[in-house]
Amino acid sequence: MANAILKRTVEIVRDRLGHALDDVTIDRVAIGLFFTGVKLSTGHAGACATPVKDIPDAVCCPGSAMAMPFPGKLRGRRAADLLDEAMEQVGIRRTLGIATLNALAQMANEDRVDERIEIVEGLDAFAAAQVGVDDTVVVVGAFVPFLRELRRIGARHWVLEKDPSTLKPHEMPYFREAERAPEVVPEADVLIITGTTLANDTLGDLIALAKPSARIVVVGPTVTIIPDAFFERGCHILGGIKVTDADAFLDILSEGGSGYHFFGKSATKITLRKRL
C-alpha cells in the first residue's frame, strides 16, 4: 500500500503541475545523516528520511561509492525523472525521489483550496490527534517529544521501534519490538506512524493492522503534504513540513541537523486533517 500511496501522489502532482513540470530541474541536493533534501529550480524544497542503516553501499570504499548518486551530478536533472525513482527504486535513490516529490508537492499545493481538508501551519500533529488519557496509543518510531507528552498525559502507550538504542532507559518499559506489530497495533485507539514507513514500504501493513475506529496519524518530514492518497487509505491526520528557506534548510541537513535545528528557522510544521 505504501507504494500505492506514492504512485497515487505522484499521479496527482503530475496532473496538477501539467506542462509546468517539464521545466522544473534539480538545483541542489543534500544527503544528511538524518534527512536528505532536494531544492528545485523553482526554489521549492522537500525532504525524506535518510535510510543510513538500510544502505548497503554506505560503506568504505571507492567500489561502493561508485554506486551512490552523488549530489553534484543530480544538479540540472529533470525533477520529473526523479519522481519515477520514488516508486521504482529502493534505498537512497527512493529517498531522493520522495524528497523531490515532497518539493514538487509544495509547488503543486500553492494557492490550492480544498474544502474537505484543513491545513494548519505551526500545529503539531500530536496536538491535532487530540490524545486523551483514556486512549491507548501506539507510536511507530521513536518520536521523543510525543513519548514525553504521552507520559505527561498518563495515556497507556507502546512504541514500536527497530532499534531500541534510540530509546532512553526511562522509555524502555514502553518498548515493543517492531516484529510485534500484528500483536500491538490492533490495540491502538490512536496510531502514530513515522513517515519513514513510506520509504521502506511498511506503511500499508501498519494501516491494515489498525482497528476500524483507530485515529491514524502519519508524521515526519518524509510525509507528502498532498494528503489525498493517505486519506483514501484510512489515514486521518498528516504532519509534514513546509520549507521556508530552502538553502538554509539544506545547509542544516548537510551538517547532520534534524527537526530540532530547522523547525522555526528554515521550516515550519504543517498539519493536514479531514474536516469533520
Short mmCIF file of C-alpha atoms in Angstrom, two decimals:
data_model
loop_
_atom_site.label_atom_id
_atom_site.label_comp_id
_atom_site.label_asym_id
_atom_site.label_seq_id
_atom_site.Cartn_x
_atom_site.Cartn_y
_atom_site.Cartn_z
CA MET A 1 0.00 0.00 0.00
CA ALA A 2 2.90 2.36 0.67
CA ASN A 3 3.92 2.06 -2.95
CA ALA A 4 0.30 2.62 -3.97
CA ILE A 5 0.22 5.81 -1.90
CA LEU A 6 3.42 7.01 -3.57
CA LYS A 7 2.11 6.13 -7.03
CA ARG A 8 -1.19 7.93 -6.47
CA THR A 9 0.55 11.01 -5.05
CA VAL A 10 2.94 11.16 -7.99
CA GLU A 11 -0.05 10.99 -10.34
CA ILE A 12 -1.71 13.90 -8.51
CA VAL A 13 1.45 16.01 -8.67
CA ARG A 14 1.92 15.33 -12.38
CA ASP A 15 -1.72 16.17 -13.06
CA ARG A 16 -1.70 19.42 -11.07
CA LEU A 17 1.57 20.73 -12.48
CA GLY A 18 0.93 19.63 -16.07
CA HIS A 19 3.41 21.02 -18.58
CA ALA A 20 4.94 23.27 -15.92
CA LEU A 21 6.67 20.15 -14.59
CA ASP A 22 8.70 19.85 -17.81
CA ASP A 23 10.74 22.94 -16.95
CA VAL A 24 11.50 22.06 -13.31
CA THR A 25 15.01 20.79 -12.60
CA ILE A 26 17.07 19.86 -9.56
CA ASP A 27 19.04 22.83 -8.25
CA ARG A 28 20.66 21.30 -5.18
CA VAL A 29 20.76 18.06 -3.16
CA ALA A 30 21.94 17.44 0.40
CA ILE A 31 22.28 13.90 1.74
CA GLY A 32 22.39 14.27 5.50
CA LEU A 33 22.73 11.88 8.40
CA PHE A 34 19.04 12.11 9.31
CA PHE A 35 17.35 13.63 6.26
CA THR A 36 18.01 14.05 2.57
CA GLY A 37 16.84 17.30 0.98
CA VAL A 38 16.18 18.46 -2.57
CA LYS A 39 15.85 22.03 -3.78
CA LEU A 40 14.17 22.65 -7.14
CA SER A 41 14.92 25.31 -9.74
CA THR A 42 11.65 26.94 -8.62
CA GLY A 43 13.03 27.43 -5.11
CA HIS A 44 10.79 24.80 -3.50
CA ALA A 45 12.36 22.14 -1.31
CA GLY A 46 11.41 18.82 0.24
CA ALA A 47 12.93 16.13 2.39
CA CYS A 48 12.91 12.42 3.15
CA ALA A 49 14.47 10.43 5.97
CA THR A 50 17.91 9.12 5.01
CA PRO A 51 17.93 5.29 5.31
CA VAL A 52 21.50 5.12 6.59
CA LYS A 53 21.15 1.67 8.18
CA ASP A 54 19.49 0.23 5.09
CA ILE A 55 22.02 1.42 2.53
CA PRO A 56 24.37 -1.46 1.69
CA ASP A 57 26.61 0.95 -0.23
CA ALA A 58 27.12 3.26 2.75
CA VAL A 59 30.50 1.73 3.48
CA CYS A 60 34.06 2.43 2.53
CA CYS A 61 35.46 2.41 -0.17
CA PRO A 62 35.68 3.52 -3.86
CA GLY A 63 33.90 0.46 -5.23
CA SER A 64 30.74 1.11 -3.23
CA ALA A 65 30.94 4.87 -3.75
CA MET A 66 30.63 4.33 -7.50
CA ALA A 67 27.04 3.19 -6.98
CA MET A 68 25.98 6.21 -4.94
CA PRO A 69 24.11 9.10 -6.61
CA PHE A 70 26.47 12.00 -5.93
CA PRO A 71 24.50 15.19 -5.19
CA GLY A 72 26.55 17.32 -7.58
CA LYS A 73 25.73 15.09 -10.53
CA LEU A 74 22.00 15.50 -9.95
CA ARG A 75 22.01 19.25 -10.48
CA GLY A 76 20.18 20.14 -13.67
CA ARG A 77 18.35 16.82 -13.94
CA ARG A 78 14.63 16.95 -14.64
CA ALA A 79 12.63 16.66 -11.45
CA ALA A 80 10.13 14.50 -13.35
CA ASP A 81 12.81 11.83 -13.81
CA LEU A 82 13.41 11.56 -10.07
CA LEU A 83 9.68 11.15 -9.45
CA ASP A 84 9.86 7.75 -11.11
CA GLU A 85 12.59 6.69 -8.69
CA ALA A 86 10.28 7.35 -5.74
CA MET A 87 8.26 4.34 -6.86
CA GLU A 88 10.70 2.16 -8.75
CA GLN A 89 13.88 2.32 -6.70
CA VAL A 90 14.86 1.49 -3.12
CA GLY A 91 17.40 2.87 -0.65
CA ILE A 92 18.95 6.26 -1.27
CA ARG A 93 17.52 6.56 -4.80
CA ARG A 94 13.97 6.20 -3.49
CA THR A 95 14.85 8.70 -0.77
CA LEU A 96 15.89 11.24 -3.41
CA GLY A 97 12.70 10.51 -5.34
CA ILE A 98 10.48 11.09 -2.31
CA ALA A 99 12.34 14.28 -1.39
CA THR A 100 11.76 15.51 -4.95
CA LEU A 101 8.10 14.51 -4.75
CA ASN A 102 7.73 16.46 -1.50
CA ALA A 103 9.32 19.55 -3.03
CA LEU A 104 7.01 19.33 -6.05
CA ALA A 105 4.04 18.80 -3.73
CA GLN A 106 4.77 22.13 -2.06
CA MET A 107 4.77 23.72 -5.50
CA ALA A 108 1.56 21.93 -6.52
CA ASN A 109 -0.23 22.86 -3.30
CA GLU A 110 0.31 26.61 -3.59
CA ASP A 111 -2.93 28.57 -3.66
CA ARG A 112 -4.96 25.35 -3.68
CA VAL A 113 -8.16 25.31 -1.67
CA ASP A 114 -9.91 22.05 -0.77
CA GLU A 115 -12.93 22.41 1.49
CA ARG A 116 -12.57 18.76 2.58
CA ILE A 117 -9.12 19.32 4.09
CA GLU A 118 -8.00 21.61 6.90
CA ILE A 119 -4.38 22.79 6.63
CA VAL A 120 -2.85 24.39 9.71
CA GLU A 121 0.69 25.74 9.73
CA GLY A 122 2.54 25.54 13.03
CA LEU A 123 0.18 22.93 14.51
CA ASP A 124 1.85 19.82 15.90
CA ALA A 125 0.35 16.55 14.63
CA PHE A 126 0.22 15.18 18.19
CA ALA A 127 -1.96 18.10 19.27
CA ALA A 128 -4.16 17.58 16.22
CA ALA A 129 -4.70 13.93 17.21
CA GLN A 130 -6.31 15.09 20.49
CA VAL A 131 -4.99 12.17 22.51
CA GLY A 132 -6.92 11.61 25.73
CA VAL A 133 -5.90 9.99 28.99
CA ASP A 134 -8.17 7.03 28.25
CA ASP A 135 -6.68 6.38 24.81
CA THR A 136 -4.29 3.53 24.08
CA VAL A 137 -1.62 4.91 21.78
CA VAL A 138 0.84 3.00 19.60
CA VAL A 139 3.75 5.02 18.26
CA VAL A 140 5.75 3.58 15.37
CA GLY A 141 9.17 5.22 15.61
CA ALA A 142 10.99 6.87 18.49
CA PHE A 143 9.27 10.28 18.49
CA VAL A 144 10.82 11.62 21.68
CA PRO A 145 8.51 14.69 22.07
CA PHE A 146 5.44 12.50 21.54
CA LEU A 147 6.62 9.93 24.07
CA ARG A 148 7.33 12.68 26.58
CA GLU A 149 3.82 14.09 26.12
CA LEU A 150 2.22 10.65 26.45
CA ARG A 151 3.97 10.14 29.77
CA ARG A 152 2.82 13.59 30.92
CA ILE A 153 -0.79 12.84 29.99
CA GLY A 154 -0.61 9.38 31.52
CA ALA A 155 -2.02 7.64 28.46
CA ARG A 156 -1.33 3.93 28.02
CA HIS A 157 1.12 3.60 25.15
CA TRP A 158 3.66 1.44 23.36
CA VAL A 159 6.45 2.35 20.99
CA LEU A 160 7.36 0.03 18.12
CA GLU A 161 10.96 0.55 17.10
CA LYS A 162 13.52 -1.48 15.13
CA ASP A 163 16.46 -0.03 17.06
CA PRO A 164 15.94 0.09 20.86
CA SER A 165 19.18 2.05 21.24
CA THR A 166 17.23 5.13 20.07
CA LEU A 167 15.23 4.99 23.31
CA LYS A 168 16.32 6.25 26.71
CA PRO A 169 16.27 3.95 29.77
CA HIS A 170 13.06 5.50 31.13
CA GLU A 171 11.35 4.86 27.77
CA MET A 172 12.26 1.18 27.58
CA PRO A 173 9.24 -0.06 29.61
CA TYR A 174 7.08 1.10 26.69
CA PHE A 175 9.27 -0.50 24.01
CA ARG A 176 7.96 -3.32 21.85
CA GLU A 177 9.94 -4.96 19.06
CA ALA A 178 8.84 -3.91 15.55
CA GLU A 179 8.13 -7.57 14.77
CA ARG A 180 5.32 -7.49 17.33
CA ALA A 181 3.27 -5.04 15.25
CA PRO A 182 0.50 -7.60 14.47
CA GLU A 183 0.01 -8.03 18.21
CA VAL A 184 0.40 -4.41 19.34
CA VAL A 185 -1.10 -2.20 16.59
CA PRO A 186 -4.69 -3.56 16.88
CA GLU A 187 -4.77 -2.27 20.47
CA ALA A 188 -4.37 1.36 19.36
CA ASP A 189 -7.11 3.94 19.68
CA VAL A 190 -4.55 6.34 18.20
CA LEU A 191 -1.87 5.02 15.85
CA ILE A 192 1.02 7.41 15.19
CA ILE A 193 3.31 6.27 12.37
CA THR A 194 6.62 7.71 11.22
CA GLY A 195 6.62 8.85 7.61
CA THR A 196 9.77 6.79 7.12
CA THR A 197 7.46 3.80 6.63
CA LEU A 198 6.53 5.34 3.29
CA ALA A 199 10.11 4.88 2.14
CA ASN A 200 10.56 1.34 3.44
CA ASP A 201 7.17 0.01 2.27
CA THR A 202 5.78 -0.82 5.71
CA LEU A 203 3.10 1.88 5.95
CA GLY A 204 0.42 -0.17 4.24
CA ASP A 205 0.89 -3.18 6.50
CA LEU A 206 0.63 -0.99 9.61
CA ILE A 207 -2.55 0.73 8.41
CA ALA A 208 -4.09 -2.67 7.64
CA LEU A 209 -3.43 -3.84 11.22
CA ALA A 210 -5.30 -0.92 12.81
CA LYS A 211 -8.82 -1.41 14.10
CA PRO A 212 -11.52 0.47 12.14
CA SER A 213 -12.12 3.03 14.89
CA ALA A 214 -8.45 3.97 15.31
CA ARG A 215 -7.29 7.51 14.52
CA ILE A 216 -4.28 7.13 12.23
CA VAL A 217 -1.61 9.84 12.15
CA VAL A 218 1.38 9.78 9.77
CA VAL A 219 4.07 12.27 10.69
CA GLY A 220 7.55 13.50 9.78
CA PRO A 221 9.42 15.38 7.03
CA THR A 222 9.06 12.33 4.75
CA VAL A 223 5.29 12.85 4.63
CA THR A 224 3.99 14.48 1.45
CA ILE A 225 1.70 17.47 2.07
CA ILE A 226 -0.75 16.28 -0.59
CA PRO A 227 -2.98 14.10 1.61
CA ASP A 228 -5.39 12.58 -0.89
CA ALA A 229 -3.82 9.12 -1.21
CA PHE A 230 -3.22 8.86 2.54
CA PHE A 231 -6.79 9.79 3.40
CA GLU A 232 -8.19 7.44 0.75
CA ARG A 233 -6.43 4.56 2.52
CA GLY A 234 -7.54 5.26 6.05
CA CYS A 235 -5.25 7.93 7.47
CA HIS A 236 -6.87 10.83 9.32
CA ILE A 237 -4.05 13.29 10.06
CA LEU A 238 -0.77 14.09 8.32
CA GLY A 239 2.02 16.00 9.99
CA GLY A 240 4.59 17.24 7.50
CA ILE A 241 6.77 20.27 6.95
CA LYS A 242 6.79 23.40 4.83
CA VAL A 243 10.27 24.57 3.91
CA THR A 244 10.51 28.36 4.18
CA ASP A 245 14.21 28.86 3.38
CA ALA A 246 15.43 26.15 1.02
CA ASP A 247 19.16 26.85 1.12
CA ALA A 248 19.29 27.27 4.88
CA PHE A 249 17.26 24.07 5.23
CA LEU A 250 19.65 22.05 3.06
CA ASP A 251 22.62 23.57 4.87
CA ILE A 252 21.24 22.19 8.14
CA LEU A 253 20.63 18.75 6.65
CA SER A 254 24.13 18.56 5.19
CA GLU A 255 25.52 19.32 8.65
CA GLY A 256 23.65 16.40 10.19
CA GLY A 257 20.79 18.51 11.55
CA SER A 258 17.26 17.37 12.36
CA GLY A 259 13.94 18.94 13.31
CA TYR A 260 15.43 20.45 16.45
CA HIS A 261 17.62 22.56 14.18
CA PHE A 262 15.32 23.56 11.30
CA PHE A 263 11.85 23.98 12.84
CA GLY A 264 11.09 27.64 13.41
CA LYS A 265 14.09 28.67 11.33
CA SER A 266 14.07 27.26 7.80
CA ALA A 267 10.93 25.10 8.03
CA THR A 268 7.64 25.00 9.87
CA LYS A 269 5.34 22.19 10.90
CA ILE A 270 2.19 21.75 8.87
CA THR A 271 -0.77 19.56 9.76
CA LEU A 272 -3.42 18.37 7.36
CA ARG A 273 -6.62 16.70 8.57
CA LYS A 274 -10.03 15.80 7.28
CA ARG A 275 -12.74 18.31 8.10
CA LEU A 276 -15.47 16.87 10.29
#
